[in-house]
Amino acid sequence: MRSWALVEYGAPLQEIDRPTPQPQGTEVLVEVSHCGVCHSDLHTWEGYYQLGGGRRLEHRTRATLPLAIGHEIVGRVVSAGPDAGPVPVGERRIVYPWVGCGHCDRCRDEQDQLCPDTKPIGIRRDGGFATHVIVPHPRYLVDPGALNPALAATYACSGITVYSAVRKLMPLPPQIPVVVMGLGGLGLSAVSMLKAMGHEAIIAADVSEAKLEAARAGGASTTVLAKGDDIAARLTAAAGGPLRAAIDLVNSSETARLLFDSLAKGGTLVQVGLFGGEMTVDLPVMAMRELALRGSYVGSLRDLRELVALANKGGLPPIPITELPQDQANEALQRLRNGQNLGRMVLRAEAV
């Protein structure tokens, strides 16, 4: 098998030929046809997440190199270990990458992403920037149905990340404005998802006019250019008052601060982005105004199944997808790093 692997943090990925792994126990071997390129891949490539005050959350102590990154995977089932049971050999499946230990109460409840011992595919074990990937158990395979496989791949991370975040705001009357801050692949997905769920008041905010235009095309009812000194005032004006609900897909010190300060009594800010930073809050104000800060990280296996079902019903407009050959993995990472892509990039195998 070939992989485009991380061999040194921050250095270009290298194309490596290795023996194709043979599945053991409950493992399943999947031949990769599509793999999305995600900001989490950038963090893995860099080796850290930026925290506040110049501190870092190091990734490099948690993975063994070389590592094939990439966690938004669709491919065809090739074979399985002797304990995997019946598997759909030859059929296409989405791979749920946020795998846990498989035994704790979180994993038994299909919330592997909350397992205290997660080993995500493409982050702590070899992933989809390769011709093949090992999946620990067939339960992590989800039938994409009639979905475009390039789009379906993105649901394994960006899709369920947004789905999980939106659900944390619900129930919410459809006419109550929801602010979506940051209109990369995740933000545009959030706009589409809110629209598909019947929400009527969607305020999209970004520093790019092109991304605001894409958000309007995807269903945003109002857009706000997030530049200048009066962003908070323009957001609250667009919402007709302080915010009841907001999703921060950037989640930097600046965006978190302005959204938190714009919340109404009883308002909720869901923090998703991993761009780094910190924020201080006045604790009496949190209590007196009944404010809620909710972290939201990826989503559950159940979320992925529900999202795929929603998309197959035709209720979820597709986001812009740019397909690139697998051997352009380095170029894709740099384009993502430089903010040069609208929507989502997906690496495609030579033969799909």
Coordinates of C-alpha atoms in Angstrom, one line a residue, residues 26 99-112 114-119 125 136-137 139-140:
T26 CA -12.4 -7.8 14.6
V99 CA -12.8 5.2 17.8
G100 CA -12.5 4.5 21.5
C101 CA -11.6 1.5 23.6
G102 CA -14.8 -0.2 22.7
H103 CA -15.5 -1.4 26.2
C104 CA -16.3 1.6 28.5
D105 CA -19.8 2.9 29.0
R106 CA -19.2 5.8 26.5
C107 CA -18.3 3.4 23.8
R108 CA -21.2 1.0 24.6
D109 CA -23.4 4.0 24.2
E110 CA -21.8 4.8 20.8
Q111 CA -20.2 7.9 22.1
D112 CA -16.6 6.8 21.4
L114 CA -16.0 10.8 24.8
C115 CA -14.0 7.7 25.6
P116 CA -11.1 8.5 28.0
D117 CA -8.8 6.3 25.7
T118 CA -9.7 7.4 22.2
K119 CA -7.3 6.4 19.4
R125 CA -3.4 5.5 14.1
P136 CA -10.8 -1.7 14.4
H137 CA -14.4 -3.1 14.2
R139 CA -19.5 -1.2 13.8
Y140 CA -17.5 1.8 12.7

